[in-house]
Short mmCIF file of N, CA and C and ligand atoms in Angstrom, two decimals:
data_model
loop_
_atom_site.label_atom_id
_atom_site.label_comp_id
_atom_site.label_asym_id
_atom_site.label_seq_id
_atom_site.Cartn_x
_atom_site.Cartn_y
_atom_site.Cartn_z
N UNK A 1 10.75 -57.22 -25.51
CA UNK A 1 11.97 -57.64 -24.77
C UNK A 1 12.27 -56.61 -24.09
N UNK A 2 12.48 -56.71 -22.60
CA UNK A 2 13.10 -55.62 -21.75
C UNK A 2 14.37 -55.84 -21.53
N UNK A 3 15.14 -54.65 -22.13
CA UNK A 3 16.62 -54.67 -22.14
C UNK A 3 17.40 -53.59 -21.03
N UNK A 4 18.29 -54.19 -20.65
CA UNK A 4 19.01 -53.04 -19.82
C UNK A 4 20.50 -53.41 -20.19
N UNK A 5 21.35 -52.21 -19.80
CA UNK A 5 22.95 -52.21 -20.03
C UNK A 5 23.40 -51.90 -18.84
N UNK A 6 24.48 -52.43 -18.13
CA UNK A 6 25.17 -52.45 -16.96
C UNK A 6 26.72 -51.98 -17.55
N UNK A 7 26.84 -51.00 -17.47
CA UNK A 7 28.59 -50.45 -18.29
C UNK A 7 29.30 -50.34 -16.99
N UNK A 8 30.60 -50.46 -17.41
CA UNK A 8 31.84 -49.97 -16.43
C UNK A 8 33.01 -50.16 -17.05
N UNK A 9 33.94 -50.32 -16.36
CA UNK A 9 35.68 -50.74 -16.74
C UNK A 9 35.80 -52.13 -17.00
N UNK A 10 34.92 -52.81 -15.77
CA UNK A 10 35.31 -54.13 -15.32
C UNK A 10 36.69 -54.76 -15.32
N UNK A 11 37.82 -53.59 -14.66
CA UNK A 11 39.38 -54.22 -14.94
C UNK A 11 39.67 -54.43 -13.71
N UNK A 12 39.49 -55.85 -12.95
CA UNK A 12 38.50 -56.81 -13.62
C UNK A 12 37.38 -56.81 -13.02
N UNK A 13 36.42 -57.55 -13.30
CA UNK A 13 35.37 -57.47 -12.93
C UNK A 13 34.99 -58.31 -11.56
N UNK A 14 34.63 -57.76 -10.52
CA UNK A 14 34.39 -58.14 -8.84
C UNK A 14 33.14 -59.01 -9.07
N UNK A 15 32.92 -59.54 -7.54
CA UNK A 15 31.80 -60.25 -7.15
C UNK A 15 30.67 -59.17 -6.98
N UNK A 16 31.34 -57.60 -6.46
CA UNK A 16 30.41 -56.75 -6.43
C UNK A 16 29.49 -56.21 -7.78
N UNK A 17 30.49 -56.50 -9.03
CA UNK A 17 29.87 -56.16 -10.43
C UNK A 17 28.60 -57.51 -10.70
N UNK A 18 29.48 -58.57 -10.28
CA UNK A 18 28.61 -59.66 -10.70
C UNK A 18 27.22 -59.66 -9.78
N UNK A 19 27.26 -59.18 -8.50
CA UNK A 19 25.88 -59.08 -7.82
C UNK A 19 25.09 -58.26 -8.51
N UNK A 20 25.51 -57.02 -9.07
CA UNK A 20 24.76 -55.97 -9.38
C UNK A 20 23.88 -56.77 -11.11
N UNK A 21 25.11 -57.39 -11.79
CA UNK A 21 24.71 -58.08 -12.72
C UNK A 21 23.36 -58.97 -12.75
N UNK A 22 23.85 -59.92 -11.77
CA UNK A 22 22.64 -61.15 -11.48
C UNK A 22 21.33 -60.47 -11.40
N UNK A 23 21.58 -59.22 -10.56
CA UNK A 23 20.10 -58.70 -10.08
C UNK A 23 19.46 -58.05 -11.15
N UNK A 24 20.10 -57.34 -12.04
CA UNK A 24 19.62 -56.68 -13.43
C UNK A 24 19.14 -57.69 -14.13
N UNK A 25 19.81 -59.03 -14.32
CA UNK A 25 19.06 -60.15 -15.21
C UNK A 25 17.82 -60.56 -14.72
N UNK A 26 17.39 -60.37 -13.27
CA UNK A 26 16.11 -61.04 -12.52
C UNK A 26 15.21 -60.16 -13.14
N UNK A 27 15.51 -58.80 -13.43
CA UNK A 27 14.81 -57.72 -13.40
C UNK A 27 14.43 -57.48 -15.11
N UNK A 28 15.47 -57.88 -15.99
CA UNK A 28 15.32 -57.36 -17.38
C UNK A 28 15.51 -58.66 -18.19
N UNK A 29 14.75 -59.01 -19.44
CA UNK A 29 14.78 -60.28 -20.24
C UNK A 29 16.35 -60.40 -20.61
N UNK A 30 17.21 -59.11 -21.01
CA UNK A 30 18.41 -59.16 -21.48
C UNK A 30 19.35 -58.08 -20.92
N UNK A 31 20.35 -58.57 -20.32
CA UNK A 31 21.17 -57.60 -19.92
C UNK A 31 22.59 -57.23 -20.59
N UNK A 32 23.03 -56.19 -21.06
CA UNK A 32 24.03 -56.32 -21.95
C UNK A 32 25.25 -55.39 -20.95
N UNK A 33 26.14 -56.44 -20.88
CA UNK A 33 27.35 -55.96 -19.97
C UNK A 33 28.36 -55.07 -20.87
N UNK A 34 28.39 -53.94 -20.86
CA UNK A 34 29.10 -53.48 -21.65
C UNK A 34 30.61 -52.50 -21.19
N UNK A 35 31.77 -52.94 -21.78
CA UNK A 35 33.02 -52.58 -21.01
C UNK A 35 33.24 -51.12 -21.98
N UNK A 36 33.13 -50.19 -21.30
CA UNK A 36 33.33 -48.64 -21.94
C UNK A 36 34.89 -48.80 -21.73
N UNK A 37 35.38 -48.49 -23.09
CA UNK A 37 36.60 -48.38 -23.06
C UNK A 37 37.27 -46.71 -23.13
N UNK A 38 38.04 -46.32 -22.33
CA UNK A 38 38.76 -45.12 -21.96
C UNK A 38 40.16 -44.89 -22.30
N UNK A 39 40.63 -44.65 -23.73
CA UNK A 39 41.81 -44.60 -23.91
C UNK A 39 42.95 -43.78 -22.92
N UNK A 40 42.31 -43.08 -22.26
CA UNK A 40 43.40 -42.37 -21.36
C UNK A 40 43.66 -43.00 -19.98
N UNK A 41 42.78 -43.91 -19.79
CA UNK A 41 43.10 -45.04 -18.63
C UNK A 41 43.87 -46.15 -19.09
N UNK A 42 45.12 -46.72 -18.62
CA UNK A 42 45.66 -47.84 -19.22
C UNK A 42 44.97 -48.77 -18.16
N UNK A 43 44.60 -49.88 -18.56
CA UNK A 43 44.14 -51.00 -17.66
C UNK A 43 45.08 -51.84 -17.06
N UNK A 44 45.00 -52.71 -16.26
CA UNK A 44 45.69 -54.14 -15.72
C UNK A 44 45.33 -54.95 -17.24
N UNK A 45 44.10 -55.17 -17.56
CA UNK A 45 43.89 -56.26 -18.22
C UNK A 45 43.35 -55.34 -19.73
N UNK A 46 43.88 -56.43 -20.89
CA UNK A 46 42.99 -55.68 -22.24
C UNK A 46 41.48 -55.80 -22.12
N UNK A 47 40.98 -55.05 -23.23
CA UNK A 47 39.44 -55.03 -23.13
C UNK A 47 38.99 -56.65 -23.66
N UNK A 48 39.58 -57.24 -24.32
CA UNK A 48 39.30 -58.29 -24.75
C UNK A 48 39.41 -59.44 -23.47
N UNK A 49 40.56 -59.41 -22.95
CA UNK A 49 40.65 -59.94 -21.87
C UNK A 49 39.49 -59.91 -20.71
N UNK A 50 39.31 -58.92 -20.62
CA UNK A 50 38.00 -58.37 -19.58
C UNK A 50 36.84 -59.03 -19.81
N UNK A 51 36.76 -58.97 -21.35
CA UNK A 51 35.36 -59.33 -21.80
C UNK A 51 35.23 -61.16 -21.70
N UNK A 52 36.55 -61.58 -22.07
CA UNK A 52 36.67 -62.90 -21.88
C UNK A 52 36.29 -63.50 -20.39
N UNK A 53 36.69 -62.91 -19.21
CA UNK A 53 36.33 -63.03 -17.94
C UNK A 53 34.98 -62.77 -17.87
N UNK A 54 34.30 -61.88 -18.43
CA UNK A 54 33.09 -61.57 -17.96
C UNK A 54 32.10 -62.79 -18.59
N UNK A 55 32.36 -62.95 -19.77
CA UNK A 55 31.31 -64.27 -20.50
C UNK A 55 31.79 -65.35 -19.72
N UNK A 56 33.11 -65.78 -19.03
CA UNK A 56 33.10 -66.74 -18.38
C UNK A 56 32.21 -66.94 -17.14
N UNK A 57 32.15 -65.61 -16.44
CA UNK A 57 31.45 -65.51 -14.95
C UNK A 57 30.10 -65.55 -14.98
N UNK A 58 29.81 -64.99 -16.34
CA UNK A 58 28.32 -64.74 -16.30
C UNK A 58 27.46 -66.04 -17.48
N UNK A 59 28.51 -66.77 -17.69
CA UNK A 59 27.58 -67.79 -18.76
C UNK A 59 26.36 -68.58 -18.33
N UNK A 60 26.68 -68.84 -16.78
CA UNK A 60 25.55 -69.80 -16.13
C UNK A 60 24.09 -68.86 -15.99
N UNK A 61 24.29 -67.83 -16.36
CA UNK A 61 23.24 -66.80 -15.95
C UNK A 61 21.78 -66.97 -17.13
N UNK A 62 22.51 -67.17 -18.43
CA UNK A 62 21.77 -67.29 -19.58
C UNK A 62 21.33 -66.19 -20.40
N UNK A 63 21.14 -64.98 -19.45
CA UNK A 63 20.56 -63.59 -20.29
C UNK A 63 21.40 -62.50 -20.46
N UNK A 64 22.81 -62.77 -20.53
CA UNK A 64 23.72 -61.98 -20.35
C UNK A 64 24.70 -61.69 -21.67
N UNK A 65 24.57 -60.54 -22.43
CA UNK A 65 25.36 -60.35 -23.23
C UNK A 65 26.49 -59.39 -23.07
N UNK A 66 27.82 -59.76 -23.50
CA UNK A 66 29.07 -59.19 -23.21
C UNK A 66 29.53 -58.60 -24.37
N UNK A 67 29.82 -57.07 -24.13
CA UNK A 67 30.24 -56.13 -25.39
C UNK A 67 31.16 -55.25 -24.75
N UNK A 68 31.68 -54.38 -25.84
CA UNK A 68 32.56 -53.26 -25.65
C UNK A 68 32.32 -52.12 -26.29
N UNK A 69 32.30 -51.04 -25.86
CA UNK A 69 32.21 -49.70 -26.88
C UNK A 69 33.28 -48.71 -26.42
N UNK A 70 33.64 -47.77 -27.45
CA UNK A 70 34.38 -46.67 -27.17
C UNK A 70 33.76 -45.47 -27.43
N UNK A 71 33.29 -44.63 -26.59
CA UNK A 71 32.57 -43.77 -26.71
C UNK A 71 31.37 -43.22 -25.88
N UNK A 72 30.23 -42.41 -26.25
CA UNK A 72 29.59 -42.07 -24.98
C UNK A 72 28.29 -43.45 -24.83
N UNK A 73 28.21 -43.66 -23.64
CA UNK A 73 27.33 -44.81 -23.26
C UNK A 73 25.91 -44.35 -23.85
N UNK A 74 25.56 -43.19 -24.02
CA UNK A 74 24.15 -42.93 -24.31
C UNK A 74 23.98 -43.31 -26.16
N UNK A 75 25.23 -42.76 -26.86
CA UNK A 75 25.30 -43.60 -28.07
C UNK A 75 25.05 -45.18 -28.32
N UNK A 76 25.61 -45.88 -27.46
CA UNK A 76 25.59 -47.33 -27.15
C UNK A 76 24.17 -47.78 -27.15
N UNK A 77 23.43 -46.89 -26.34
CA UNK A 77 22.05 -47.45 -25.56
C UNK A 77 21.33 -47.17 -26.94
N UNK A 78 21.31 -45.75 -27.50
CA UNK A 78 20.69 -45.71 -28.87
C UNK A 78 20.88 -46.65 -29.87
N UNK A 79 22.26 -46.79 -30.26
CA UNK A 79 22.19 -48.02 -31.43
C UNK A 79 21.81 -49.02 -31.30
N UNK A 80 21.93 -49.36 -29.91
CA UNK A 80 21.51 -50.90 -29.77
C UNK A 80 19.71 -51.01 -29.14
N UNK A 81 19.16 -49.80 -29.13
CA UNK A 81 17.78 -49.86 -28.77
C UNK A 81 17.61 -50.16 -27.21
N UNK A 82 18.27 -49.93 -26.38
CA UNK A 82 18.56 -50.09 -25.08
C UNK A 82 18.13 -49.02 -24.27
N UNK A 83 16.93 -48.90 -23.40
CA UNK A 83 16.37 -47.55 -22.71
C UNK A 83 16.61 -47.56 -21.40
N UNK A 84 17.57 -48.26 -20.71
CA UNK A 84 17.79 -48.29 -19.62
C UNK A 84 19.12 -48.43 -19.07
N UNK A 85 20.04 -48.13 -18.20
CA UNK A 85 21.29 -48.02 -17.48
C UNK A 85 21.24 -48.88 -16.34
N UNK A 86 21.70 -49.78 -15.90
CA UNK A 86 21.48 -50.44 -14.47
C UNK A 86 22.91 -50.13 -13.81
N UNK A 87 23.05 -49.42 -12.70
CA UNK A 87 24.40 -49.37 -11.92
C UNK A 87 23.91 -49.64 -10.67
N UNK A 88 25.01 -50.15 -9.96
CA UNK A 88 25.31 -50.29 -8.54
C UNK A 88 25.62 -49.08 -7.64
N UNK A 89 24.99 -48.60 -6.34
CA UNK A 89 25.55 -47.51 -5.94
C UNK A 89 25.78 -48.39 -4.21
N UNK A 90 26.98 -48.10 -4.00
CA UNK A 90 27.48 -48.65 -2.90
C UNK A 90 27.62 -48.02 -1.79
N UNK A 91 27.53 -46.47 -1.66
CA UNK A 91 27.31 -46.24 -0.65
C UNK A 91 27.49 -44.22 -1.13
N UNK A 92 27.13 -43.49 -0.03
CA UNK A 92 27.03 -42.17 -0.61
C UNK A 92 27.85 -41.51 -1.47
N UNK A 93 29.06 -41.96 -1.05
CA UNK A 93 30.16 -41.49 -1.90
C UNK A 93 30.05 -42.06 -3.18
N UNK A 94 29.42 -42.89 -3.77
CA UNK A 94 29.28 -43.16 -4.95
C UNK A 94 28.14 -41.93 -5.55
N UNK A 95 27.24 -41.44 -5.03
CA UNK A 95 25.92 -40.97 -5.14
C UNK A 95 26.43 -39.49 -6.06
N UNK A 96 27.03 -38.87 -5.62
CA UNK A 96 27.28 -37.36 -6.31
C UNK A 96 27.54 -37.82 -7.69
N UNK A 97 28.59 -38.39 -8.17
CA UNK A 97 28.88 -38.62 -9.50
C UNK A 97 28.18 -39.37 -10.30
N UNK A 98 27.56 -40.50 -9.62
CA UNK A 98 26.51 -41.36 -10.44
C UNK A 98 25.26 -40.53 -10.75
N UNK A 99 24.79 -39.53 -9.78
CA UNK A 99 23.58 -38.37 -9.80
C UNK A 99 24.05 -37.83 -11.36
N UNK A 100 25.33 -37.09 -11.08
CA UNK A 100 25.69 -36.16 -12.46
C UNK A 100 25.56 -37.18 -13.70
N UNK A 101 26.21 -38.16 -13.82
CA UNK A 101 26.25 -39.21 -15.09
C UNK A 101 24.87 -39.01 -15.64
N UNK A 102 23.81 -39.84 -14.38
CA UNK A 102 22.34 -40.36 -14.93
C UNK A 102 21.90 -38.93 -15.53
N UNK A 103 21.64 -37.88 -14.61
CA UNK A 103 21.20 -36.78 -15.26
C UNK A 103 21.73 -36.12 -16.54
N UNK A 104 23.04 -36.47 -16.92
CA UNK A 104 23.48 -35.85 -18.19
C UNK A 104 23.15 -37.02 -18.94
N UNK A 105 23.23 -37.96 -18.91
CA UNK A 105 22.80 -38.93 -19.79
C UNK A 105 21.23 -38.99 -20.30
N UNK A 106 20.50 -38.64 -19.08
CA UNK A 106 19.23 -38.45 -19.42
C UNK A 106 18.97 -37.18 -20.16
N UNK A 107 19.86 -36.24 -20.15
CA UNK A 107 19.46 -34.65 -20.78
C UNK A 107 20.02 -35.46 -22.35
N UNK A 108 21.04 -36.04 -22.38
CA UNK A 108 21.55 -36.23 -23.83
C UNK A 108 20.35 -36.96 -24.56
N UNK A 109 20.00 -38.10 -24.22
CA UNK A 109 18.93 -38.95 -24.93
C UNK A 109 17.68 -39.21 -24.47
N UNK A 110 17.66 -39.11 -22.90
CA UNK A 110 16.54 -39.44 -22.36
C UNK A 110 16.51 -40.92 -21.80
N UNK A 111 17.43 -41.45 -21.64
CA UNK A 111 17.83 -42.76 -21.59
C UNK A 111 17.81 -42.65 -19.79
N UNK A 112 17.13 -43.95 -19.21
CA UNK A 112 16.76 -43.80 -17.76
C UNK A 112 18.01 -44.58 -17.02
N UNK A 113 18.38 -43.98 -15.86
CA UNK A 113 19.33 -44.82 -14.86
C UNK A 113 18.56 -45.13 -13.81
N UNK A 114 18.69 -46.62 -13.65
CA UNK A 114 17.99 -47.07 -12.46
C UNK A 114 19.37 -47.86 -11.38
N UNK A 115 19.12 -47.10 -10.37
CA UNK A 115 20.36 -47.60 -8.97
C UNK A 115 19.80 -48.76 -8.59
N UNK A 116 20.90 -49.62 -8.41
CA UNK A 116 20.52 -50.97 -7.57
C UNK A 116 21.35 -50.86 -6.09
N UNK A 117 20.80 -51.06 -5.03
CA UNK A 117 22.03 -50.89 -3.78
C UNK A 117 22.53 -52.12 -3.94
N UNK A 118 23.99 -51.85 -3.51
CA UNK A 118 24.74 -53.22 -3.59
C UNK A 118 24.75 -53.77 -2.21
N UNK A 119 25.11 -55.25 -2.40
CA UNK A 119 24.93 -55.86 -1.28
C UNK A 119 25.82 -55.19 -0.30
N UNK A 120 25.66 -55.09 1.08
CA UNK A 120 26.27 -54.64 2.25
C UNK A 120 27.78 -55.62 1.91
N UNK A 121 27.92 -56.55 1.82
CA UNK A 121 29.37 -57.38 1.80
C UNK A 121 30.27 -56.77 0.58
N UNK A 122 29.60 -56.06 -0.14
CA UNK A 122 30.44 -55.49 -1.27
C UNK A 122 30.68 -53.79 -1.39
N UNK A 123 30.16 -53.38 -0.25
CA UNK A 123 30.27 -51.88 -0.25
C UNK A 123 31.25 -51.17 -0.05
N UNK A 124 32.74 -52.10 0.04
CA UNK A 124 33.95 -51.15 0.06
C UNK A 124 34.57 -51.78 -1.26
N UNK A 125 33.97 -52.72 -1.76
CA UNK A 125 34.82 -53.09 -2.85
C UNK A 125 34.85 -52.64 -4.49
N UNK A 126 35.98 -52.50 -4.74
CA UNK A 126 36.35 -51.81 -6.25
C UNK A 126 37.32 -52.45 -6.92
N UNK A 127 37.38 -52.49 -8.23
CA UNK A 127 38.59 -52.89 -9.16
C UNK A 127 39.55 -52.46 -8.64
N UNK A 128 39.67 -51.11 -8.39
CA UNK A 128 41.07 -50.65 -8.01
C UNK A 128 41.73 -51.01 -6.78
N UNK A 129 40.75 -51.14 -6.03
CA UNK A 129 41.44 -51.55 -4.30
C UNK A 129 41.93 -53.07 -4.57
N UNK A 130 41.11 -54.00 -5.25
CA UNK A 130 41.38 -55.56 -5.63
C UNK A 130 42.69 -55.64 -6.39
N UNK A 131 43.15 -54.56 -7.39
CA UNK A 131 44.00 -54.69 -8.31
C UNK A 131 45.58 -54.07 -7.17
N UNK A 132 45.21 -53.11 -6.35
CA UNK A 132 46.25 -52.68 -5.41
C UNK A 132 46.38 -53.97 -4.43
N UNK A 133 45.80 -54.16 -3.96
CA UNK A 133 45.83 -55.41 -2.74
C UNK A 133 46.72 -56.65 -3.28
N UNK A 134 46.01 -57.06 -4.48
CA UNK A 134 46.65 -58.09 -5.27
C UNK A 134 48.06 -57.85 -5.83
N UNK A 135 48.50 -56.59 -6.26
CA UNK A 135 49.63 -56.44 -6.70
C UNK A 135 50.77 -56.29 -5.48
N UNK A 136 50.35 -56.01 -4.33
CA UNK A 136 51.08 -56.53 -3.14
C UNK A 136 51.08 -57.84 -2.40
N UNK A 137 50.35 -58.96 -2.96
CA UNK A 137 50.49 -59.86 -2.58
C UNK A 137 49.40 -60.19 -1.37
N UNK A 138 48.09 -59.45 -1.37
CA UNK A 138 47.36 -59.47 -0.45
C UNK A 138 46.24 -60.48 -0.77
N UNK A 139 45.35 -60.71 0.08
CA UNK A 139 44.44 -62.08 0.00
C UNK A 139 43.16 -61.15 -0.85
N UNK A 140 42.58 -61.41 -2.03
CA UNK A 140 41.56 -61.22 -2.77
C UNK A 140 40.37 -62.12 -2.81
N UNK A 141 40.80 -63.44 -2.38
CA UNK A 141 39.71 -64.31 -2.70
C UNK A 141 38.53 -64.07 -1.72
N UNK A 142 37.59 -64.74 -2.45
CA UNK A 142 35.99 -63.94 -2.13
C UNK A 142 35.56 -62.73 -2.47
N UNK A 143 36.39 -61.93 -3.00
CA UNK A 143 36.22 -60.64 -3.67
C UNK A 143 36.02 -60.53 -5.21
N UNK A 144 36.52 -61.48 -5.77
CA UNK A 144 36.51 -61.59 -7.21
C UNK A 144 36.41 -63.14 -7.62
N UNK A 145 35.71 -63.38 -8.63
CA UNK A 145 35.23 -64.87 -9.09
C UNK A 145 36.78 -65.42 -9.36
N UNK A 146 36.60 -67.05 -9.13
CA UNK A 146 37.75 -67.70 -9.03
C UNK A 146 38.54 -67.52 -10.13
N UNK A 147 37.77 -67.22 -11.47
CA UNK A 147 38.68 -67.29 -12.80
C UNK A 147 39.25 -66.00 -13.14
N UNK A 148 39.01 -64.99 -12.22
CA UNK A 148 39.59 -63.73 -11.89
C UNK A 148 40.69 -63.73 -11.15
N UNK A 149 40.62 -64.55 -9.95
CA UNK A 149 41.93 -64.80 -8.98
C UNK A 149 42.64 -65.31 -9.59
N UNK A 150 42.31 -66.30 -10.58
CA UNK A 150 43.44 -67.24 -11.16
C UNK A 150 44.34 -66.22 -12.18
N UNK A 151 43.75 -65.26 -12.99
CA UNK A 151 44.14 -64.26 -14.17
C UNK A 151 44.87 -63.63 -13.47
N UNK A 152 44.86 -63.12 -12.04
CA UNK A 152 45.37 -61.98 -11.40
C UNK A 152 46.56 -62.65 -11.14
N UNK A 153 46.47 -64.06 -10.46
CA UNK A 153 47.99 -64.83 -9.78
C UNK A 153 48.64 -64.70 -11.26
N UNK A 154 48.45 -65.23 -12.48
CA UNK A 154 49.36 -65.51 -13.77
C UNK A 154 49.84 -64.16 -13.87
N UNK A 155 48.92 -63.08 -14.13
CA UNK A 155 49.48 -61.58 -14.16
C UNK A 155 50.73 -61.02 -13.36
N UNK A 156 50.03 -61.34 -12.05
CA UNK A 156 51.06 -60.58 -11.09
C UNK A 156 52.38 -61.75 -10.57
N UNK A 157 52.00 -63.07 -11.03
CA UNK A 157 53.29 -63.75 -10.49
C UNK A 157 53.25 -64.20 -9.11
N UNK A 158 52.20 -63.99 -8.42
CA UNK A 158 52.03 -64.55 -6.99
C UNK A 158 50.76 -65.30 -6.94
N UNK A 159 50.56 -65.63 -5.75
CA UNK A 159 49.39 -66.49 -5.80
C UNK A 159 48.06 -65.55 -5.38
N UNK A 160 48.22 -64.23 -5.27
CA UNK A 160 46.78 -63.32 -5.14
C UNK A 160 45.76 -63.94 -4.15
N UNK A 161 46.50 -64.61 -3.39
CA UNK A 161 45.23 -65.24 -2.56
C UNK A 161 45.52 -65.72 -1.19
N UNK A 162 46.95 -65.91 -0.75
CA UNK A 162 47.09 -66.55 0.51
C UNK A 162 47.94 -65.82 1.45
N UNK A 163 48.67 -64.61 1.39
CA UNK A 163 49.40 -64.15 2.08
C UNK A 163 48.80 -63.99 3.43
N UNK A 164 47.70 -63.24 3.41
CA UNK A 164 47.03 -63.35 4.70
C UNK A 164 46.25 -64.32 5.22
N UNK A 165 46.24 -65.55 4.67
CA UNK A 165 45.60 -66.78 5.30
C UNK A 165 46.44 -67.05 6.56
N UNK A 166 46.34 -67.07 7.44
CA UNK A 166 47.11 -67.60 8.79
C UNK A 166 47.45 -68.95 8.77
N UNK A 167 46.65 -69.80 8.11
CA UNK A 167 47.12 -71.01 7.87
C UNK A 167 48.54 -71.30 6.98
N UNK A 168 48.90 -70.07 6.39
CA UNK A 168 50.42 -70.32 5.77
C UNK A 168 51.48 -70.08 6.45
O1 PNS B 201 33.39 -48.87 -13.77
P1 PNS B 201 33.61 -47.70 -13.43
O2 PNS B 201 35.09 -46.93 -14.63
O3 PNS B 201 33.29 -46.76 -12.49
O4 PNS B 201 32.37 -47.26 -14.97
C1 PNS B 201 32.23 -45.58 -15.50
C2 PNS B 201 31.84 -45.71 -16.70
C3 PNS B 201 32.61 -46.38 -17.71
C4 PNS B 201 30.54 -46.23 -16.56
C5 PNS B 201 31.43 -44.08 -17.27
O5 PNS B 201 32.79 -43.63 -16.96
C6 PNS B 201 30.84 -44.24 -18.85
O6 PNS B 201 29.71 -44.15 -18.71
N1 PNS B 201 31.79 -43.91 -19.65
C7 PNS B 201 31.31 -43.67 -21.03
C8 PNS B 201 31.59 -42.35 -21.62
C9 PNS B 201 30.54 -41.51 -21.29
O7 PNS B 201 29.46 -41.84 -21.62
N2 PNS B 201 30.84 -40.42 -20.66
C10 PNS B 201 29.69 -39.45 -20.36
C11 PNS B 201 29.09 -39.89 -18.85
S1 PNS B 201 27.68 -38.79 -18.47
#
């Protein structure tokens, strides 16, 4: 069975992440979406909540497994027998850091990294920007799955979707 991992913070999952996960799912028999836990970065959502959202929004795809890991990605890959990391590249600004990580990971264990060019409509999209815009009541509908939109609204106590809608 051909397997790969899509790693990230997923705080929260965006439509850009989903695009990459779906495309990885067409290339591989099984895709593990691995939430990498970084203790020094406090997220908006707890890891279990991020995992719940990821499971909910990927359940229709059929070949996606959601997991989390504290430590090096290469250790996770080695322990689970996963030879390939799939990551999205949004723009040249992603490239330097992504290349460094891919080269370091390859040096550590020989794991390969495959880059998928994100769809142009997602090239500006990041979880950080989504959180910032939603925090101040901006419209993030269409940028995250509906389940995430609802969770943001609950968390932030606003609608997270309507303030820039001219019909409001
Ligand atoms: O969604 P993000 O925060 O851009 O994802 C970055 C992530 C989590 C994939 C990256 O920081 C990572 O792989 N972290 C795990 C720790 C690790 O292996 N660090 C060494 C990278 S060479």
